[in-house]
CSV table of C-alpha atoms in Angstrom, one decimal:
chain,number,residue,atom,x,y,z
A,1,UNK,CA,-0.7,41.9,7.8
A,2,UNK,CA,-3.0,44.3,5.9
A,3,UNK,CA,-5.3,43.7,3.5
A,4,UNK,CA,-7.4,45.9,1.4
A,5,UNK,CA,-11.1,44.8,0.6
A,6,UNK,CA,-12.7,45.6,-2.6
A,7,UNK,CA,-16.3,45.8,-1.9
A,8,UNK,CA,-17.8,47.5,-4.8
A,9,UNK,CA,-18.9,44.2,-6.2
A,10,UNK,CA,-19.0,42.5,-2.3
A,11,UNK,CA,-17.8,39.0,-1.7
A,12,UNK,CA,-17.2,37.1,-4.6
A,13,UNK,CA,-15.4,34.5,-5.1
A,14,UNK,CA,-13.2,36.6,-7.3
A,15,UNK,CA,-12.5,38.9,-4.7
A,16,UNK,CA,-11.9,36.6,-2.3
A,17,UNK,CA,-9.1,34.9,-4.5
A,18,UNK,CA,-7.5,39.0,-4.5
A,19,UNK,CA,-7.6,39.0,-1.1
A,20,UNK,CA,-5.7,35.9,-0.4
A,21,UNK,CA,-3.6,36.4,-3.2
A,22,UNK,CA,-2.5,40.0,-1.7
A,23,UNK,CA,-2.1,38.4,1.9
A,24,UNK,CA,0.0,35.5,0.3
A,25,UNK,CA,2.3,38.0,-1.2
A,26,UNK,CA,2.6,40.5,1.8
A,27,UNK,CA,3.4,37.0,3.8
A,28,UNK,CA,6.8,36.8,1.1
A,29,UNK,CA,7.6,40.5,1.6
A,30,UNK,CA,7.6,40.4,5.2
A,31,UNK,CA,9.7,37.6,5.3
A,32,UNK,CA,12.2,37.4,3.1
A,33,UNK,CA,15.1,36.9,5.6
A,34,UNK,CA,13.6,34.3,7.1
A,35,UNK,CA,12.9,32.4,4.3
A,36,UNK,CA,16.0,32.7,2.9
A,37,UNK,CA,17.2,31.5,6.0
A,38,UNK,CA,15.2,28.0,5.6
A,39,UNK,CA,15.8,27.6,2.3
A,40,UNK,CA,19.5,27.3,3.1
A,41,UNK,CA,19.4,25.4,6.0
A,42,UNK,CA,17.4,22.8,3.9
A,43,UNK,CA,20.5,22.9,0.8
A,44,UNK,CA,22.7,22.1,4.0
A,45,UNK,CA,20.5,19.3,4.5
A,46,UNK,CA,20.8,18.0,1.3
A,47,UNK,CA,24.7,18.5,1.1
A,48,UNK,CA,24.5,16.3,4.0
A,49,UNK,CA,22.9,13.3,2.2
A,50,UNK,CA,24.6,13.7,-1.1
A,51,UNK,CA,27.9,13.2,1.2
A,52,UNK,CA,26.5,10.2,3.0
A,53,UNK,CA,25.9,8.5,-0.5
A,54,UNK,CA,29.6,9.1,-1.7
A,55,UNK,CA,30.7,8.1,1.6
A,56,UNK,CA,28.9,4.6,0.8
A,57,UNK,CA,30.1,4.6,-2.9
A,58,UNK,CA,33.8,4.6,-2.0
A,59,UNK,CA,33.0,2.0,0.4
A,60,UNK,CA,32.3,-0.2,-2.6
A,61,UNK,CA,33.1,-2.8,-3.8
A,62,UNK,CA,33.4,-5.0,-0.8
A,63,UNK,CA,31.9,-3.1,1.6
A,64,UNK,CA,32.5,-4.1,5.0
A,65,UNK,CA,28.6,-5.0,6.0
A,66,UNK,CA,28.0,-3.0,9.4
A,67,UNK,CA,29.9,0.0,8.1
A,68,UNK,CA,27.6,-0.1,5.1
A,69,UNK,CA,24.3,-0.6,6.6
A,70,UNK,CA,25.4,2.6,9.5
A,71,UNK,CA,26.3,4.1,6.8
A,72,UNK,CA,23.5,3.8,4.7
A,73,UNK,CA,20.9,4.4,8.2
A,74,UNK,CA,22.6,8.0,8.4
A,75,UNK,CA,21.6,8.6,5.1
A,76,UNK,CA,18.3,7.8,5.3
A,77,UNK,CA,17.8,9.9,8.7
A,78,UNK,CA,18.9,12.6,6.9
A,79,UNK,CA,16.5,12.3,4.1
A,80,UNK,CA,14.0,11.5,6.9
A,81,UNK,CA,15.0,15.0,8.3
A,82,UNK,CA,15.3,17.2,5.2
A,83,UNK,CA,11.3,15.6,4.5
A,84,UNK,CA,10.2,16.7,7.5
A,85,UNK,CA,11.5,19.8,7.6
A,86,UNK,CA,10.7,21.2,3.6
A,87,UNK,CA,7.0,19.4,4.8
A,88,UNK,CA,6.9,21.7,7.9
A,89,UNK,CA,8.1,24.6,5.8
A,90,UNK,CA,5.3,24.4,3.2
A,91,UNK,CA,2.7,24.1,5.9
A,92,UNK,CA,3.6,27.1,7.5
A,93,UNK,CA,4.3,29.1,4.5
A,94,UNK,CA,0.4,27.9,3.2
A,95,UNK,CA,-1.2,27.8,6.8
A,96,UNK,CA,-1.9,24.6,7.0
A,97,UNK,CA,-2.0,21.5,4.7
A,98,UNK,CA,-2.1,22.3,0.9
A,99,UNK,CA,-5.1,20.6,-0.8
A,100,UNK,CA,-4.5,17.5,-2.3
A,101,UNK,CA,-1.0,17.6,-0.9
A,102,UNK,CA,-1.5,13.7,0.4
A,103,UNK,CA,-2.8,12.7,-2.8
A,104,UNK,CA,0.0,14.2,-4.8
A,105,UNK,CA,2.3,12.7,-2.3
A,106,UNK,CA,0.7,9.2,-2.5
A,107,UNK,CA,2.0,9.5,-6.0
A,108,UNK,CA,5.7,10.6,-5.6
A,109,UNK,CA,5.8,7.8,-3.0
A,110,UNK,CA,4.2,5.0,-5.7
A,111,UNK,CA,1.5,3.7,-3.6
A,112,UNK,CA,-1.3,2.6,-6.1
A,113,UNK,CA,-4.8,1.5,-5.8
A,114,UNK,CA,-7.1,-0.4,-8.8
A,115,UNK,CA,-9.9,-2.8,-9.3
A,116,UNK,CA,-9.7,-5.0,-11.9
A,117,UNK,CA,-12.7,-7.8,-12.1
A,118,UNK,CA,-13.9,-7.2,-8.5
A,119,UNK,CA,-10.4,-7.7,-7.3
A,120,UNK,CA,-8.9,-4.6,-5.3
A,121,UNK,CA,-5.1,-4.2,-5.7
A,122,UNK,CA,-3.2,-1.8,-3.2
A,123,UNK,CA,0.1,-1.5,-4.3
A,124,UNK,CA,2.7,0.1,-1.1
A,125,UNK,CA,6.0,1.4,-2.5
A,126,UNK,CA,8.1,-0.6,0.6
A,127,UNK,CA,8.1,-4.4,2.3
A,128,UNK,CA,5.8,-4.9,5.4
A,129,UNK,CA,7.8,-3.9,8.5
A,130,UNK,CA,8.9,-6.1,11.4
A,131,UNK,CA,6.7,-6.1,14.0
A,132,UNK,CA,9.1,-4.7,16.6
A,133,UNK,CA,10.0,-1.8,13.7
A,134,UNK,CA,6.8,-0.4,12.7
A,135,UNK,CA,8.2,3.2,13.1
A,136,UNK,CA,9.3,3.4,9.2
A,137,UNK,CA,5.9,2.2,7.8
A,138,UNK,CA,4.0,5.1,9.2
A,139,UNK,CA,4.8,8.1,6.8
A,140,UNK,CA,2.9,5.9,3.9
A,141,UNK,CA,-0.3,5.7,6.1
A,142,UNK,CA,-1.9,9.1,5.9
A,143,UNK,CA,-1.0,9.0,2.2
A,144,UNK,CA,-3.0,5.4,2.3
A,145,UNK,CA,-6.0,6.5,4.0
A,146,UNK,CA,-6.3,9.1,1.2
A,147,UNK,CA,-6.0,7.6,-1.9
A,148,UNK,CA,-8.5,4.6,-0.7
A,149,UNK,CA,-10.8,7.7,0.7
A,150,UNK,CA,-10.9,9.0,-2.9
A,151,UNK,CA,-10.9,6.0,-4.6
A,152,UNK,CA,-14.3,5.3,-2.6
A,153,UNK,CA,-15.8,8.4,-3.3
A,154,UNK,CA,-15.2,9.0,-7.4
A,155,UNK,CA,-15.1,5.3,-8.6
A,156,UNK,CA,-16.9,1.9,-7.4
A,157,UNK,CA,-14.8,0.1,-4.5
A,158,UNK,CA,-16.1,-3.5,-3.8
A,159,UNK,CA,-16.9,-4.1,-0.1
A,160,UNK,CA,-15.8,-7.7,1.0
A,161,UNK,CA,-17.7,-9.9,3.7
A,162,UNK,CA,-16.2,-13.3,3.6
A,163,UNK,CA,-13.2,-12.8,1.3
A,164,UNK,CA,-9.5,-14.0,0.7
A,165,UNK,CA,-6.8,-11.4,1.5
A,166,UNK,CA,-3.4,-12.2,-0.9
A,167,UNK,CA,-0.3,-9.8,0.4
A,168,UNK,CA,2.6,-10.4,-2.0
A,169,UNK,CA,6.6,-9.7,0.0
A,170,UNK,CA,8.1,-8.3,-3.5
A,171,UNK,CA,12.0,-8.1,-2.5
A,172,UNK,CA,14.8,-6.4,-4.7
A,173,UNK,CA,16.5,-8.7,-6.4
A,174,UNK,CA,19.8,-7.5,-5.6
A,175,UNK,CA,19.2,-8.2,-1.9
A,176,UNK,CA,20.5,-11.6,-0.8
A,177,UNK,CA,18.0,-14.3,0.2
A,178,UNK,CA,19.0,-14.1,3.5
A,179,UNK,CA,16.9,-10.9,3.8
A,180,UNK,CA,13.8,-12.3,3.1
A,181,UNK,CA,11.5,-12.6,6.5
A,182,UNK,CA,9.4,-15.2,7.6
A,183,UNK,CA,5.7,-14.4,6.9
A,184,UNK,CA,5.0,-14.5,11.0
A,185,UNK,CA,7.6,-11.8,11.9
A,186,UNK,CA,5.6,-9.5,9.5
A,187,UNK,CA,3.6,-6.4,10.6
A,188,UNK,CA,0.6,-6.3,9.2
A,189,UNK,CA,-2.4,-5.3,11.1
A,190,UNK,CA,-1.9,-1.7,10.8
A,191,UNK,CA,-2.4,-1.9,6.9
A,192,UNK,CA,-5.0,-4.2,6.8
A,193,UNK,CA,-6.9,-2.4,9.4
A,194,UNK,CA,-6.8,1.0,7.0
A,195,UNK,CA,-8.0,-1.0,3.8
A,196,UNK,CA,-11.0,-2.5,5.8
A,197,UNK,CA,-12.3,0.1,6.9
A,198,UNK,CA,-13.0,1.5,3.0
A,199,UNK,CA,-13.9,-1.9,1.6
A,200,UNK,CA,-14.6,-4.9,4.9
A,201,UNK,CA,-16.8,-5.7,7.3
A,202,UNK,CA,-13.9,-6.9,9.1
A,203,UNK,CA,-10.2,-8.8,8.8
A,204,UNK,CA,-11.2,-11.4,11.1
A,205,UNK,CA,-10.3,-14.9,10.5
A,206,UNK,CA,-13.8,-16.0,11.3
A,207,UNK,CA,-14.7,-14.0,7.3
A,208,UNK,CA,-11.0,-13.7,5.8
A,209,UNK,CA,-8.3,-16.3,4.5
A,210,UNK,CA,-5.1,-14.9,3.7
A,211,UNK,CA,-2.9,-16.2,1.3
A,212,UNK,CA,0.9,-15.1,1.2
A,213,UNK,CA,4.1,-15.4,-1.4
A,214,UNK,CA,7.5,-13.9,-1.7
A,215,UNK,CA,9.2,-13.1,-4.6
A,216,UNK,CA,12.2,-10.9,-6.5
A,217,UNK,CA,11.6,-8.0,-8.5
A,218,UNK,CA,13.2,-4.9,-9.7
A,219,UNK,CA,12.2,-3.1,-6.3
A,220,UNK,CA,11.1,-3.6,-3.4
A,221,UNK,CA,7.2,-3.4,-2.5
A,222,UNK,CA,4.3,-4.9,-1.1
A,223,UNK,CA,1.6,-5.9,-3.1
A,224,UNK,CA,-2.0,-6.3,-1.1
A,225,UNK,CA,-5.1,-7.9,-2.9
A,226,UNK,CA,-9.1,-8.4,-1.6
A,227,UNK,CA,-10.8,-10.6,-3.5
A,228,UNK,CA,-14.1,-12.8,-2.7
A,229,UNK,CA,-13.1,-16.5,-2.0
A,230,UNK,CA,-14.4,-17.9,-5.4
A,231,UNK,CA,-12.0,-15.8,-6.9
A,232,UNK,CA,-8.7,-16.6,-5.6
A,233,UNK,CA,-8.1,-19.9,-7.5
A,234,UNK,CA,-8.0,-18.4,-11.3
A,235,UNK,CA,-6.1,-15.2,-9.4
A,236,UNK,CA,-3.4,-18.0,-8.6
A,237,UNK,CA,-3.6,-19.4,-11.6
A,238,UNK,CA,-2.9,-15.8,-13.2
A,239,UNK,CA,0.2,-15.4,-11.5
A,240,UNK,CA,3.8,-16.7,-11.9
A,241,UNK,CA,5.4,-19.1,-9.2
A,242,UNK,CA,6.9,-17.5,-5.9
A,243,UNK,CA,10.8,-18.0,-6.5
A,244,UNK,CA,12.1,-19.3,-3.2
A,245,UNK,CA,15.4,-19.0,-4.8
A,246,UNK,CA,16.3,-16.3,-7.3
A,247,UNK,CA,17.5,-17.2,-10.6
């Protein structure tokens, strides 16, 4: 790759930027066939899914269950491919990790993160895994770590000694109740080990209480909220009844 340095006003930020911006188009020049090359592969990919989700809308509208749920696994491997793949592509056509990328992706994916009268809310855009299929959590955990690493360093997060932990198992209503999970099969030390390291001195049970409630929403997501123990009876009081049956 060459690159030519304007030095008559030396190394300023300004002439920095025309350096890389130079490099950055030389790298698109010099590659053109290649790139071309991924960027089809990856409309391949997504042919691939979009047939995987008509595949599962003509197997409506009895489905036969297994087929279904195969059905609907392929699908999401694919997606879980194509992901990986434009991810891969945009850190090798940057050099590395764009800034900010997490944050922006923390976003896309819905996780949230507030306080609201000393009460931390971390909102997670999927249900708690089982503990023997902790696999599919882990793409939301570098995004995690980032948005509470922020959230620490341009607002006020609370830190929490003795404290009550209150994870709410938000299911899609149109899933059947038989696919809610009993609270012990539940993977959850993974998360809770992120969010105490920004704002706990520790998720022992010797400092922590941990309060737990299913109910039926829209979508599916877990809802994770720190607050000290004084606290937890007017939050209770704030919110509706768990449905153990849906209306």
């Amino acid at each position: 790759m060459r690159i030519i340095r304007l030095s008559v006003f030396g190394e300023s930020n300004l002439l920095r930027n025309v350096y890389v911006t130079y490099a950055y188009n030389r790298r698109f020049l010099l590659n053109t066939d290649t790139l071309l090359t991924r960027i089809r592969l990856e409309q391949r990919s997504l042919i691939d899914i979009n047939k995987k989700l008509y595949e599962l809308e003509r197997l409506l509208p009895a489905p036969a269950p297994e087929q279904f749920i195969e059905t609907a696994k392929s699908a999401a491997l694919l997606s879980e491919h194509s992901t990986a793949q434009l991810r891969n592509f945009l850190f090798t056509l940057c050099g590395g990790m764009p800034q900010n990328y997490y944050l922006q992706a923390a976003k896309m994916q819905g996780i949230c993160v507030s306080v609201k009268d000393g009460i931390l809310s971390v909102r997670l855009p999927a249900l708690l895994p089982k503990k023997t299929r902790t696999e599919g959590f882990k793409f939301l955990q570098s995004a995690l770590h980032t948005v509470l690493k922020q959230y620490a360093e341009q607002q006020n997060l609370p830190h929490f000694r003795e404290c009550t932990i209150c994870i709410e198992h938000i299911y899609d209503r149109c899933l059947p109740l038989k696919a809610v999970r009993d609270y012990d099969n539940l993977e959850m030390k993974e998360i809770l080990d992120i969010i105490a390291l920004y704002c706990m001195t520790d998720d022992t049970g010797a400092l922590c209480d941990q309060f737990q409630t299913t109910r039926f929403a829209d979508s599916s997501c877990t809802i994770i909220s720190i607050m000290q123990k004084e606290k937890f009876s007017a939050w209770l009081d704030m919110k509706k009844p768990a449905k153990s049956v849906k209306n």
